[in-house]
Coordinates of C-alpha atoms and ligand atoms in Angstrom, one line a residue:
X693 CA -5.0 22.1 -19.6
X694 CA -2.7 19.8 -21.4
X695 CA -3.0 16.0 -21.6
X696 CA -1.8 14.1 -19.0
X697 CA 1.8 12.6 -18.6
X698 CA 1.8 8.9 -19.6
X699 CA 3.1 7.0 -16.9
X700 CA 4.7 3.5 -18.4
X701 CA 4.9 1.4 -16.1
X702 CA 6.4 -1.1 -18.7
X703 CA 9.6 0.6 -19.4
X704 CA 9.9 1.4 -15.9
X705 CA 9.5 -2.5 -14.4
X706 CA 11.8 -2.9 -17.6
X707 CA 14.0 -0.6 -16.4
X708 CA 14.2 -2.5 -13.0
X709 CA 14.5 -5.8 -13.9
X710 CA 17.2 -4.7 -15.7
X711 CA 19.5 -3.5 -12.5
X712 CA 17.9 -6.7 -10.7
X713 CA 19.7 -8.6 -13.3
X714 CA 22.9 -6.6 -13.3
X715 CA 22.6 -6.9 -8.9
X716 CA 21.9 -10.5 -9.1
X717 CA 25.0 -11.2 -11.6
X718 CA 27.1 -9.5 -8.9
X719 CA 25.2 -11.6 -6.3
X720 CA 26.1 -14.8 -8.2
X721 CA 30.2 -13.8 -8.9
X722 CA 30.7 -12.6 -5.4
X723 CA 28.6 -15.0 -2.9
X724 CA 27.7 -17.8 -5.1
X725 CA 23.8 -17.1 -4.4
X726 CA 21.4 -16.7 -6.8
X727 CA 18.1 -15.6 -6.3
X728 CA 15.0 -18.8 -6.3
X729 CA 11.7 -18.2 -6.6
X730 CA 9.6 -20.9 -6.4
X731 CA 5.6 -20.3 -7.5
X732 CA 3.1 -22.4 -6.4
X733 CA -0.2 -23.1 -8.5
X734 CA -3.3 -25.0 -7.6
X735 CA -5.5 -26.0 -10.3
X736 CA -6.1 -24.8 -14.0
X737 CA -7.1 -21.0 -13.9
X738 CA -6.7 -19.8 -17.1
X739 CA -5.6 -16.2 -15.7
X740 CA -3.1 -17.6 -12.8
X741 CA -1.7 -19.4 -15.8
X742 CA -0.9 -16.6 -18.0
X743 CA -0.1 -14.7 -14.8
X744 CA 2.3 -17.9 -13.4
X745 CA 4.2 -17.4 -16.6
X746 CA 4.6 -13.8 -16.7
X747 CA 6.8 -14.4 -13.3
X748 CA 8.4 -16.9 -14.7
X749 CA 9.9 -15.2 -17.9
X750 CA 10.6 -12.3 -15.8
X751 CA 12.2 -14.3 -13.1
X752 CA 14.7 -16.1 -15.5
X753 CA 15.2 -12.9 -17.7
X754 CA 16.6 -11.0 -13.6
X755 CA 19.2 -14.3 -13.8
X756 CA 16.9 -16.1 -10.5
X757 CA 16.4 -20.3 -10.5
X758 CA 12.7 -20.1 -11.5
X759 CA 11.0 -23.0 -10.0
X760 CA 7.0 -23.8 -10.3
X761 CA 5.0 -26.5 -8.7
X762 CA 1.7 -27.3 -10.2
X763 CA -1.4 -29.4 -8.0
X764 CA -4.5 -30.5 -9.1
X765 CA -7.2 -28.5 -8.4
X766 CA -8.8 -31.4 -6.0
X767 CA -5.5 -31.4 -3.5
X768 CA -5.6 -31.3 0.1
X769 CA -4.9 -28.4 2.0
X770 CA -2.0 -30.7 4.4
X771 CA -0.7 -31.7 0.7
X772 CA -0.3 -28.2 -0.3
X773 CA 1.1 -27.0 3.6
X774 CA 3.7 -29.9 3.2
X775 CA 4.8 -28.6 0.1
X776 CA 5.4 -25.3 1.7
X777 CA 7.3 -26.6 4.9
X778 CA 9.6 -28.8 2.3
X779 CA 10.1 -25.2 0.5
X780 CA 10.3 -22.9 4.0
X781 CA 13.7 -25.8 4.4
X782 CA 15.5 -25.2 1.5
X783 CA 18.6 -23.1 1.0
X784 CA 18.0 -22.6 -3.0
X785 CA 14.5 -21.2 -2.4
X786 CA 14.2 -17.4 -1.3
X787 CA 10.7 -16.6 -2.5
X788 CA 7.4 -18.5 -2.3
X789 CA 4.3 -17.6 -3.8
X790 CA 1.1 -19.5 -3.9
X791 CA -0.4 -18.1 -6.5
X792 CA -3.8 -16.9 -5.8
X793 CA -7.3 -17.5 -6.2
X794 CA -7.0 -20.8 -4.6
X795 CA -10.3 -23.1 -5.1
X796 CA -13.0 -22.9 -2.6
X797 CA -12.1 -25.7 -0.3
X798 CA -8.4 -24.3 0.3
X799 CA -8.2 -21.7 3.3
X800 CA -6.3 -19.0 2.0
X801 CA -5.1 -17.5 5.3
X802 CA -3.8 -20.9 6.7
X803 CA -2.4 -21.5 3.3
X804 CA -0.5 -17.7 3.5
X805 CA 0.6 -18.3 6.9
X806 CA 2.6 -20.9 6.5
X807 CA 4.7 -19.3 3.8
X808 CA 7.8 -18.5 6.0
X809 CA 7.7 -14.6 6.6
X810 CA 11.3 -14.5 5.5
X811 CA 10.7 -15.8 2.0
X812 CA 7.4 -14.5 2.0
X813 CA 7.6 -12.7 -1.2
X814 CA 4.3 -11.4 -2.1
X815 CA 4.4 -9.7 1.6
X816 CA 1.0 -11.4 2.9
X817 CA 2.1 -12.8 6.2
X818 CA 1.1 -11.2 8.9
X819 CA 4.5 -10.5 10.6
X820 CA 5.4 -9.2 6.8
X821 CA 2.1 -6.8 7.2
X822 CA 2.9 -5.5 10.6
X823 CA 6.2 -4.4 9.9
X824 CA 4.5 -2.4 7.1
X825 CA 2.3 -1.0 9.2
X826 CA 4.7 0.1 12.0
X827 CA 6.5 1.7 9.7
X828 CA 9.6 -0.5 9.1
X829 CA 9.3 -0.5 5.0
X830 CA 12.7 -1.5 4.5
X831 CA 12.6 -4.5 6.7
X832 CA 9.3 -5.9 5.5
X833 CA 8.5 -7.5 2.2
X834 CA 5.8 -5.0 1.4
X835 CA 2.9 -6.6 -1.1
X836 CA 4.0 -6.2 -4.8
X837 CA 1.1 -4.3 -6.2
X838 CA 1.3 -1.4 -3.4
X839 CA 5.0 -1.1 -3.9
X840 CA 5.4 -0.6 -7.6
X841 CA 2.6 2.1 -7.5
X842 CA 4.6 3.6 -5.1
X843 CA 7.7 3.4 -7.0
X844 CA 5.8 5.3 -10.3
X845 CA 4.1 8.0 -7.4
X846 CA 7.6 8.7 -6.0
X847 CA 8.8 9.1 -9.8
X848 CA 6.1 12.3 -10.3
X849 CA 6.3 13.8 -6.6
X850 CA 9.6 12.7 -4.7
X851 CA 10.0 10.7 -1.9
X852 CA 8.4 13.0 0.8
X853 CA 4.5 13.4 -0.1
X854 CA 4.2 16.3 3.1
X855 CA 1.2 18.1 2.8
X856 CA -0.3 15.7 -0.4
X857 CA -4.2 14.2 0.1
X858 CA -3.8 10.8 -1.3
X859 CA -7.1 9.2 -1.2
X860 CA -7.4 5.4 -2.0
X861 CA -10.3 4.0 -3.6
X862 CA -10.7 0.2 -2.3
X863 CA -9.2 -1.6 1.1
X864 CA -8.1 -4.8 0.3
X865 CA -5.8 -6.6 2.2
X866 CA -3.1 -6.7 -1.2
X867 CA -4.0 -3.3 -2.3
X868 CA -5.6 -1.0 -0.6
X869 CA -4.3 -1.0 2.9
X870 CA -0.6 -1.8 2.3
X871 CA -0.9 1.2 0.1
X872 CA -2.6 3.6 2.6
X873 CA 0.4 2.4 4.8
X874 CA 3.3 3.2 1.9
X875 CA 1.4 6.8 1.6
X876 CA 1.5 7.5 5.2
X877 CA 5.2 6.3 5.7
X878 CA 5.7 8.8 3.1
X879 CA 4.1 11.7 5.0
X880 CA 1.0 12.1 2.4
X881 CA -2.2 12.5 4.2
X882 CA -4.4 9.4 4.0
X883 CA -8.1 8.3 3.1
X884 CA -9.2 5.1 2.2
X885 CA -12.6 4.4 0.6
X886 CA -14.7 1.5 -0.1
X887 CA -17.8 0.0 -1.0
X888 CA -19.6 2.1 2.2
X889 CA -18.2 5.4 1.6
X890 CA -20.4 8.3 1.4
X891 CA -19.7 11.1 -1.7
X892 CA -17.1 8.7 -3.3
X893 CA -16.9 11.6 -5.8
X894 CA -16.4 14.1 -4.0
X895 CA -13.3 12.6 -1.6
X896 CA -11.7 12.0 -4.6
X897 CA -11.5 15.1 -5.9
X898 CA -9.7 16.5 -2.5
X899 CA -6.9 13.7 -4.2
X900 CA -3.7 15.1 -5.3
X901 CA -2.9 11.3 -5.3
X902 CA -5.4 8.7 -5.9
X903 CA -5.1 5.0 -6.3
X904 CA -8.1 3.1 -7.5
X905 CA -8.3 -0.5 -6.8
X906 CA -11.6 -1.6 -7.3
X907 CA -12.4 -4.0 -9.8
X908 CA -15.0 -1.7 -11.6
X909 CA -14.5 -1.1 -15.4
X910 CA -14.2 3.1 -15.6
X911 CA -15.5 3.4 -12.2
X912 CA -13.3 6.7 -11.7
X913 CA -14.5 9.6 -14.2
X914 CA -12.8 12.4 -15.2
X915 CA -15.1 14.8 -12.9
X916 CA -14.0 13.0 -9.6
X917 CA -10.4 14.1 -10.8
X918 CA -8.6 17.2 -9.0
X919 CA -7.2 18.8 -11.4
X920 CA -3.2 18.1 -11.5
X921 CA -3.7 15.1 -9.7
X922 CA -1.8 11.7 -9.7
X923 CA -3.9 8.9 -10.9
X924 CA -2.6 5.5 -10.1
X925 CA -5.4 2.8 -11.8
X926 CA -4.7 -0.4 -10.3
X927 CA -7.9 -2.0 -11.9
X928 CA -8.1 -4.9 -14.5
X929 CA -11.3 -5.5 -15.9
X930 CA -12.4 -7.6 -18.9
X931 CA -14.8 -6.0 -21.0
X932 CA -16.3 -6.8 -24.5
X933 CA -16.3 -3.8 -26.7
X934 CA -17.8 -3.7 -30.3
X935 CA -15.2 -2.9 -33.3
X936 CA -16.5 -3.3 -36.5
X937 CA -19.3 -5.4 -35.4
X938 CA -17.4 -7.6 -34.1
X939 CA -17.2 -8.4 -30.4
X940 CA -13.7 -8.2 -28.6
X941 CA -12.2 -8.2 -25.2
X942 CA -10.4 -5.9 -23.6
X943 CA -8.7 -4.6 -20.6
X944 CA -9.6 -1.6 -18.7
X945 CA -9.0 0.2 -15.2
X946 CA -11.0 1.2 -12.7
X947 CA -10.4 4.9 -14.3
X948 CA -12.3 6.3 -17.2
X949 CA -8.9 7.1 -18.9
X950 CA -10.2 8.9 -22.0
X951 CA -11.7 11.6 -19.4
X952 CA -9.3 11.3 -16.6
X953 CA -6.0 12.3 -19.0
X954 CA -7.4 15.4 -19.7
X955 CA -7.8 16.7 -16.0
X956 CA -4.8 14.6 -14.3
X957 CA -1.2 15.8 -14.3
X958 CA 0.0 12.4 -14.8
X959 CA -2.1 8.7 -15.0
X960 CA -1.0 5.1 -15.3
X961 CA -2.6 3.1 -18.3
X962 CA -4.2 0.1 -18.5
X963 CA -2.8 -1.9 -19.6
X964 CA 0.8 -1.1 -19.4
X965 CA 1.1 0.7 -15.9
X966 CA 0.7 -1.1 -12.9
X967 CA 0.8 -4.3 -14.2
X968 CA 4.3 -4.9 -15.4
X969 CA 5.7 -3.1 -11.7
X970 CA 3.7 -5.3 -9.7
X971 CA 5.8 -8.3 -10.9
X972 CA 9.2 -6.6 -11.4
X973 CA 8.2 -5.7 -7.7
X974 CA 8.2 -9.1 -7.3
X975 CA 11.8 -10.3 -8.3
X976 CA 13.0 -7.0 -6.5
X977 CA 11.4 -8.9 -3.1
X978 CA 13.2 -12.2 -4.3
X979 CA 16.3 -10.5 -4.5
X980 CA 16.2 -9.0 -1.3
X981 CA 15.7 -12.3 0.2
X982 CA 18.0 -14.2 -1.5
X983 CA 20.2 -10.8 -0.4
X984 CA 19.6 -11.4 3.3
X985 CA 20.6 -15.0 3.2
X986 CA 24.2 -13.8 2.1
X987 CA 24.9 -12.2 5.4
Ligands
NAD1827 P1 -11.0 -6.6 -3.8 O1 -12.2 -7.1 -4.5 O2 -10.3 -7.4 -2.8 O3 -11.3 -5.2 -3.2 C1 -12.1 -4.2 -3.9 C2 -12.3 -3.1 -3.0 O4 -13.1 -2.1 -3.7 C3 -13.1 -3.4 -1.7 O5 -12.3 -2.9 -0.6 C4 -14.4 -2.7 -1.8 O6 -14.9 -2.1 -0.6 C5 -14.1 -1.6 -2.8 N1 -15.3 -1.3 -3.6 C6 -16.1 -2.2 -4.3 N2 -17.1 -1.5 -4.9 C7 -16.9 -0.2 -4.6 C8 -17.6 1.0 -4.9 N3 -18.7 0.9 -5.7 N4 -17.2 2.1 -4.5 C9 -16.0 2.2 -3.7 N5 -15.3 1.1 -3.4 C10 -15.8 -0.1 -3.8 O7 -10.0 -6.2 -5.0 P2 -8.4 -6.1 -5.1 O8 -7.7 -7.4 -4.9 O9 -7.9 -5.0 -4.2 O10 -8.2 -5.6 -6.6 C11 -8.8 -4.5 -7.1 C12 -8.6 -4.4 -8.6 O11 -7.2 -4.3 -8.8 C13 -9.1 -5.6 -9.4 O12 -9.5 -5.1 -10.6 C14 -7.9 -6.4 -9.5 O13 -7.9 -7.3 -10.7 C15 -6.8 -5.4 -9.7 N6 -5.5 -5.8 -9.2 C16 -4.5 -5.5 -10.1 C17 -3.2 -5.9 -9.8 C18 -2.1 -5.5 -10.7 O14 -1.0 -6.1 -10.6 N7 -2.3 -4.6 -11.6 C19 -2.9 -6.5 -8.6 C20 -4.0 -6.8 -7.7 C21 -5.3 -6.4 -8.0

């Protein structure tokens, strides 16, 4: 069988932040609205960092206001909630992300809940999610990671998955169930694994889909693979490799991709795949927002 396709998810997100750009331009001329995303950051992670900034450059290159609030890592969780409410209230702000991990003596959930579920652009609030999962796509914002994978899977199979297995390898709330609801909207046939799943290897082999989001370097080999299949990796892991006797990081997916391209039809890289969609997915939620607001 020959290699796999290569999907790039780079020159696809690319390719959609480029018509975001040319939509919001219009958006600007014709309604005098242009697109804000505000990002909220708590603290010093080194990752959220690099990933803050990312959004950022993305976000100015669509033509949005990019606006970015930075706490200390020690603030209160009513200093961070009136931050929100000051941000639910204003006009120039359509999207509002707190950017997570938040430290340990934040409560996430409150913290996500107060986001207004109209500018609630990484799709965690709960009225966002149950729209989702009734089946009302287009009126929910649907979590960005889910969405961009299902963006690249419509690119190899069409919009209507009838008669597909898609299996799903993780059931987090950002991942792994928002996609099991994208998949079923879309007709495919649906299993979601986890942690307590019996045969792992063997349900993923009935996948002509299969999404892995696990957090597990090269969890996914090459024998779990059906052959022909779509493999979506939505996995980032560090790992130290040796080159030349010297010790370097690295970034792998939950997929052994060296094995898996030579069984799949088609397979996202890491990185370079899911990545780059997942914030592209991001401004295209922003500019629906700021859309909405435009009557
Ligand atoms: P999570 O830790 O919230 O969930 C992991 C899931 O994997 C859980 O449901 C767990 O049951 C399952 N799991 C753990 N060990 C397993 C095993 N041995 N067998 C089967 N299932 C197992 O993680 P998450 O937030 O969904 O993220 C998953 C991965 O995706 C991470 O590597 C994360 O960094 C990455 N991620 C990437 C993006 C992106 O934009 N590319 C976005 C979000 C998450």
């Amino acid at each position: 069988m020959a290699d796999a396709a290569i999907i790039d998810g780079k020159a696809r997100a690319a390719e959609l932040s480029a018509s975001i750009s040319v939509t919001t331009a219009a958006l600007v001329d014709e309604k005098s609205i242009k697109p804000g995303l505000t990002v909220v950051i708590v603290g010093e992670d080194p990752a959220s960092q690099v990933y803050v900034r990312n959004k950022k450059r993305t976000a100015e290159a669509c033509g949005f206001n990019s606006m970015q609030h930075t706490l200390p890592a020690e603030s209160s969780q009513d200093e961070i909630l009136a931050l929100i409410h000051l941000l639910n209230d204003d006009a120039s702000v359509h999207g509002i992300l707190v950017q997570l991990p938040l430290p340990d003596h934040l409560d996430e959930r409150v913290i996500t809940q107060a986001i207004s579920p109209a500018k609630d652009v990484d799709g965690f609030h709960f009225q966002n999610i149950g729209m989702l999962t009734a089946g009302h796509v287009d009126e929910a914002f649907v979590p960005c990671t889910p969405a961009g994978c299902m963006l690249m899977i419509e690119d190899q199979l069409g919009k209507d998955l009838s008669g597909l297995n898609a299996v799903i390898i993780g059931r987090s709330n950002i991942v792994g169930k928002p996609m099991a609801s994208l998949l079923l909207q879309a007709n495919a046939t649906v299993t979601i694994c986890h942690s307590r799943t019996k045969d792992l290897p063997a349900v993923a082999r009935s996948a002509d889909i299969l999404v892995a989001a696990v957090g597990r370097p090269k969890m996914v080999k090459g024998d779990w693979i059906k052959p022909g299949a779509v493999v979506i990796d939505v996995g980032i892991n560090r790992i130290q490799v040796e080159v030349d006797g010297e010790t370097k990081n690295r970034l792998v997916g939950d997929v052994d991709f060296d094995e898996a391209k030579e069984v799949a039809a088609a397979i996202t890289p890491v990185p370079g795949g899911v990545g780059p969609m997942t914030i592209a997915l991001l401004m295209l939620n922003t500019l629906r927002s700021a859309e909405r607001t435009g009557g």
